[in-house]
Amino acid sequence: MYNFVCRYAEGNTVMTGLEDPHTLTDTAPSLPAEPPTILIVDDEPAIRRFVRLLLTKNGYGVAEASSAAEALSLCEQPPGTIHLLLTDFRMPGLNGAELVACVTARHPRIKVLFMTGFAADLVSEAGFGVSFLSKPFSEEELVETVRQALRSRA
């Protein structure tokens, strides 16, 4: 099975083409005995698969949702079950900012990271100070940004 990734000559994995996932390098950070669980929310199946592959390969627990409604259902679990909400900003129905408002109302300690190809949307609609990962991104950028988001105080 091939995933939505591409490899630069210097070895960075980037979300732009097709590549065999077995050739990806391991950049796993040191994680606690029970790894954090990350909820990936994106309406594009290829992007969810790509991000899931990289995060699980790097030792994280992963849940997936294809919409804000599905993500809200998954967030009905007890607080602390999901440690990071990694969501696209532009989605049908509720956008990422609206999803975050709903989730953080119930789970105020959850960490949030937006992934988007439209960074200007985040500044205008979600405000300054939000954590985001600009698409396309490399495996190293994803893992480091997730690590930083999990360590943040928000």
PDB file of C-alpha atoms in Angstrom, residues 16-149:
ATOM      1  CA  THR A  16       3.251  15.780  -1.735  1.00  0.00           C
ATOM      2  CA  GLY A  17       3.317  12.459  -3.633  1.00  0.00           C
ATOM      3  CA  LEU A  18       3.288   8.676  -3.312  1.00  0.00           C
ATOM      4  CA  GLU A  19       5.869   6.610  -1.458  1.00  0.00           C
ATOM      5  CA  ASP A  20       6.099   3.174   0.108  1.00  0.00           C
ATOM      6  CA  PRO A  21       5.646   3.747   3.897  1.00  0.00           C
ATOM      7  CA  HIS A  22       8.188   1.005   4.692  1.00  0.00           C
ATOM      8  CA  THR A  23      10.980   3.245   3.411  1.00  0.00           C
ATOM      9  CA  LEU A  24      10.220   6.079   5.869  1.00  0.00           C
ATOM     10  CA  THR A  25      12.835   6.788   8.529  1.00  0.00           C
ATOM     11  CA  ASP A  26      12.070   6.569  12.261  1.00  0.00           C
ATOM     12  CA  THR A  27      12.229   9.874  14.124  1.00  0.00           C
ATOM     13  CA  ALA A  28      10.441   8.649  17.253  1.00  0.00           C
ATOM     14  CA  PRO A  29      10.815  10.964  20.246  1.00  0.00           C
ATOM     15  CA  SER A  30      11.166   9.664  23.780  1.00  0.00           C
ATOM     16  CA  LEU A  31       7.587   9.191  24.938  1.00  0.00           C
ATOM     17  CA  PRO A  32       6.098   8.299  28.305  1.00  0.00           C
ATOM     18  CA  ALA A  33       5.159   4.647  29.005  1.00  0.00           C
ATOM     19  CA  GLU A  34       1.630   5.420  27.820  1.00  0.00           C
ATOM     20  CA  PRO A  35       2.015   7.590  24.717  1.00  0.00           C
ATOM     21  CA  PRO A  36      -0.168  10.657  24.212  1.00  0.00           C
ATOM     22  CA  THR A  37      -3.218  10.185  22.014  1.00  0.00           C
ATOM     23  CA  ILE A  38      -3.705  12.588  19.142  1.00  0.00           C
ATOM     24  CA  LEU A  39      -7.054  13.120  17.436  1.00  0.00           C
ATOM     25  CA  ILE A  40      -6.500  13.887  13.742  1.00  0.00           C
ATOM     26  CA  VAL A  41      -9.387  15.757  12.120  1.00  0.00           C
ATOM     27  CA  ASP A  42      -9.286  16.308   8.367  1.00  0.00           C
ATOM     28  CA  ASP A  43     -11.864  15.781   5.643  1.00  0.00           C
ATOM     29  CA  GLU A  44      -9.181  14.471   3.248  1.00  0.00           C
ATOM     30  CA  PRO A  45      -8.647  10.703   3.759  1.00  0.00           C
ATOM     31  CA  ALA A  46      -5.139  10.745   2.211  1.00  0.00           C
ATOM     32  CA  ILE A  47      -3.981  13.428   4.639  1.00  0.00           C
ATOM     33  CA  ARG A  48      -5.438  11.573   7.640  1.00  0.00           C
ATOM     34  CA  ARG A  49      -3.693   8.364   6.534  1.00  0.00           C
ATOM     35  CA  PHE A  50      -0.397  10.175   5.987  1.00  0.00           C
ATOM     36  CA  VAL A  51      -0.479  11.902   9.392  1.00  0.00           C
ATOM     37  CA  ARG A  52      -1.646   8.719  11.156  1.00  0.00           C
ATOM     38  CA  LEU A  53       1.213   6.748   9.588  1.00  0.00           C
ATOM     39  CA  LEU A  54       3.840   9.253  10.686  1.00  0.00           C
ATOM     40  CA  LEU A  55       2.466   9.711  14.199  1.00  0.00           C
ATOM     41  CA  THR A  56       2.003   6.000  14.938  1.00  0.00           C
ATOM     42  CA  LYS A  57       5.458   5.290  13.500  1.00  0.00           C
ATOM     43  CA  ASN A  58       6.799   7.850  15.956  1.00  0.00           C
ATOM     44  CA  GLY A  59       5.103   6.245  18.947  1.00  0.00           C
ATOM     45  CA  TYR A  60       1.911   8.263  19.374  1.00  0.00           C
ATOM     46  CA  GLY A  61      -1.583   6.897  19.877  1.00  0.00           C
ATOM     47  CA  VAL A  62      -3.925   8.119  17.154  1.00  0.00           C
ATOM     48  CA  ALA A  63      -7.669   8.531  16.677  1.00  0.00           C
ATOM     49  CA  GLU A  64      -9.147   9.872  13.444  1.00  0.00           C
ATOM     50  CA  ALA A  65     -12.193  11.867  12.438  1.00  0.00           C
ATOM     51  CA  SER A  66     -13.274  12.901   8.951  1.00  0.00           C
ATOM     52  CA  SER A  67     -15.440  15.778  10.187  1.00  0.00           C
ATOM     53  CA  ALA A  68     -15.964  18.076  13.142  1.00  0.00           C
ATOM     54  CA  ALA A  69     -19.140  16.166  14.043  1.00  0.00           C
ATOM     55  CA  GLU A  70     -17.236  12.877  14.183  1.00  0.00           C
ATOM     56  CA  ALA A  71     -14.477  14.545  16.236  1.00  0.00           C
ATOM     57  CA  LEU A  72     -17.011  15.902  18.727  1.00  0.00           C
ATOM     58  CA  SER A  73     -18.397  12.399  19.151  1.00  0.00           C
ATOM     59  CA  LEU A  74     -14.899  11.033  19.838  1.00  0.00           C
ATOM     60  CA  CYS A  75     -14.301  13.835  22.352  1.00  0.00           C
ATOM     61  CA  GLU A  76     -17.200  12.583  24.485  1.00  0.00           C
ATOM     62  CA  GLN A  77     -14.655  10.259  26.092  1.00  0.00           C
ATOM     63  CA  PRO A  78     -13.412  11.182  29.577  1.00  0.00           C
ATOM     64  CA  PRO A  79     -11.077  14.211  29.817  1.00  0.00           C
ATOM     65  CA  GLY A  80      -7.430  13.255  29.350  1.00  0.00           C
ATOM     66  CA  THR A  81      -8.201  10.450  26.884  1.00  0.00           C
ATOM     67  CA  ILE A  82      -7.237  12.672  23.963  1.00  0.00           C
ATOM     68  CA  HIS A  83      -4.174  14.800  24.626  1.00  0.00           C
ATOM     69  CA  LEU A  84      -3.918  16.778  21.388  1.00  0.00           C
ATOM     70  CA  LEU A  85      -6.490  17.863  18.826  1.00  0.00           C
ATOM     71  CA  LEU A  86      -4.690  18.105  15.455  1.00  0.00           C
ATOM     72  CA  THR A  87      -7.238  19.619  13.117  1.00  0.00           C
ATOM     73  CA  ASP A  88      -7.471  21.048   9.652  1.00  0.00           C
ATOM     74  CA  PHE A  89      -8.819  24.585   9.572  1.00  0.00           C
ATOM     75  CA  ARG A  90     -10.990  24.499   6.441  1.00  0.00           C
ATOM     76  CA  MET A  91     -13.582  21.720   6.554  1.00  0.00           C
ATOM     77  CA  PRO A  92     -17.213  21.352   5.523  1.00  0.00           C
ATOM     78  CA  GLY A  93     -19.649  22.102   8.340  1.00  0.00           C
ATOM     79  CA  LEU A  94     -17.846  23.399  11.404  1.00  0.00           C
ATOM     80  CA  ASN A  95     -14.400  24.768  10.604  1.00  0.00           C
ATOM     81  CA  GLY A  96     -11.377  24.056  12.770  1.00  0.00           C
ATOM     82  CA  ALA A  97     -11.806  27.137  14.979  1.00  0.00           C
ATOM     83  CA  GLU A  98     -15.453  26.266  15.677  1.00  0.00           C
ATOM     84  CA  LEU A  99     -14.478  22.676  16.440  1.00  0.00           C
ATOM     85  CA  VAL A 100     -11.787  23.842  18.864  1.00  0.00           C
ATOM     86  CA  ALA A 101     -14.281  26.133  20.637  1.00  0.00           C
ATOM     87  CA  CYS A 102     -16.673  23.201  21.147  1.00  0.00           C
ATOM     88  CA  VAL A 103     -13.974  20.762  22.282  1.00  0.00           C
ATOM     89  CA  THR A 104     -12.195  23.142  24.648  1.00  0.00           C
ATOM     90  CA  ALA A 105     -15.496  24.104  26.282  1.00  0.00           C
ATOM     91  CA  ARG A 106     -15.768  20.499  27.477  1.00  0.00           C
ATOM     92  CA  HIS A 107     -12.023  19.720  27.725  1.00  0.00           C
ATOM     93  CA  PRO A 108     -10.241  22.987  28.623  1.00  0.00           C
ATOM     94  CA  ARG A 109      -6.859  21.274  29.125  1.00  0.00           C
ATOM     95  CA  ILE A 110      -6.681  19.631  25.691  1.00  0.00           C
ATOM     96  CA  LYS A 111      -3.820  20.844  23.503  1.00  0.00           C
ATOM     97  CA  VAL A 112      -4.666  22.141  20.028  1.00  0.00           C
ATOM     98  CA  LEU A 113      -2.662  22.244  16.827  1.00  0.00           C
ATOM     99  CA  PHE A 114      -4.058  23.418  13.497  1.00  0.00           C
ATOM    100  CA  MET A 115      -2.697  22.065  10.211  1.00  0.00           C
ATOM    101  CA  THR A 116      -3.578  24.173   7.236  1.00  0.00           C
ATOM    102  CA  GLY A 117      -2.544  25.333   3.825  1.00  0.00           C
ATOM    103  CA  PHE A 118      -4.295  28.619   4.581  1.00  0.00           C
ATOM    104  CA  ALA A 119      -2.322  30.214   7.427  1.00  0.00           C
ATOM    105  CA  ALA A 120      -3.928  33.613   6.733  1.00  0.00           C
ATOM    106  CA  ASP A 121      -7.291  32.094   7.744  1.00  0.00           C
ATOM    107  CA  LEU A 122      -5.919  31.281  11.170  1.00  0.00           C
ATOM    108  CA  VAL A 123      -4.725  34.816  11.766  1.00  0.00           C
ATOM    109  CA  SER A 124      -7.970  36.414  10.610  1.00  0.00           C
ATOM    110  CA  GLU A 125     -10.499  33.959  12.088  1.00  0.00           C
ATOM    111  CA  ALA A 126      -8.791  32.167  14.965  1.00  0.00           C
ATOM    112  CA  GLY A 127      -6.538  35.018  16.062  1.00  0.00           C
ATOM    113  CA  PHE A 128      -2.860  35.340  16.805  1.00  0.00           C
ATOM    114  CA  GLY A 129      -1.131  32.954  19.137  1.00  0.00           C
ATOM    115  CA  VAL A 130      -2.577  29.724  17.753  1.00  0.00           C
ATOM    116  CA  SER A 131      -0.228  26.826  17.057  1.00  0.00           C
ATOM    117  CA  PHE A 132      -0.278  25.654  13.476  1.00  0.00           C
ATOM    118  CA  LEU A 133       1.545  23.473  11.033  1.00  0.00           C
ATOM    119  CA  SER A 134       1.582  24.753   7.478  1.00  0.00           C
ATOM    120  CA  LYS A 135       0.778  22.235   4.719  1.00  0.00           C
ATOM    121  CA  PRO A 136       2.700  20.702   3.101  1.00  0.00           C
ATOM    122  CA  PHE A 137       4.998  19.625   5.921  1.00  0.00           C
ATOM    123  CA  SER A 138       7.781  17.130   6.474  1.00  0.00           C
ATOM    124  CA  GLU A 139       7.783  14.226   8.904  1.00  0.00           C
ATOM    125  CA  GLU A 140      10.315  16.057  11.043  1.00  0.00           C
ATOM    126  CA  GLU A 141       8.181  19.238  11.092  1.00  0.00           C
ATOM    127  CA  LEU A 142       5.093  17.242  12.076  1.00  0.00           C
ATOM    128  CA  VAL A 143       6.808  15.343  14.887  1.00  0.00           C
ATOM    129  CA  GLU A 144       8.574  18.423  16.292  1.00  0.00           C
ATOM    130  CA  THR A 145       5.454  20.613  16.133  1.00  0.00           C
ATOM    131  CA  VAL A 146       3.361  17.914  17.826  1.00  0.00           C
ATOM    132  CA  ARG A 147       6.028  17.530  20.514  1.00  0.00           C
ATOM    133  CA  GLN A 148       6.018  21.305  21.126  1.00  0.00           C
ATOM    134  CA  ALA A 149       2.226  21.473  21.199  1.00  0.00           C
TER     135      ALA A 149
END
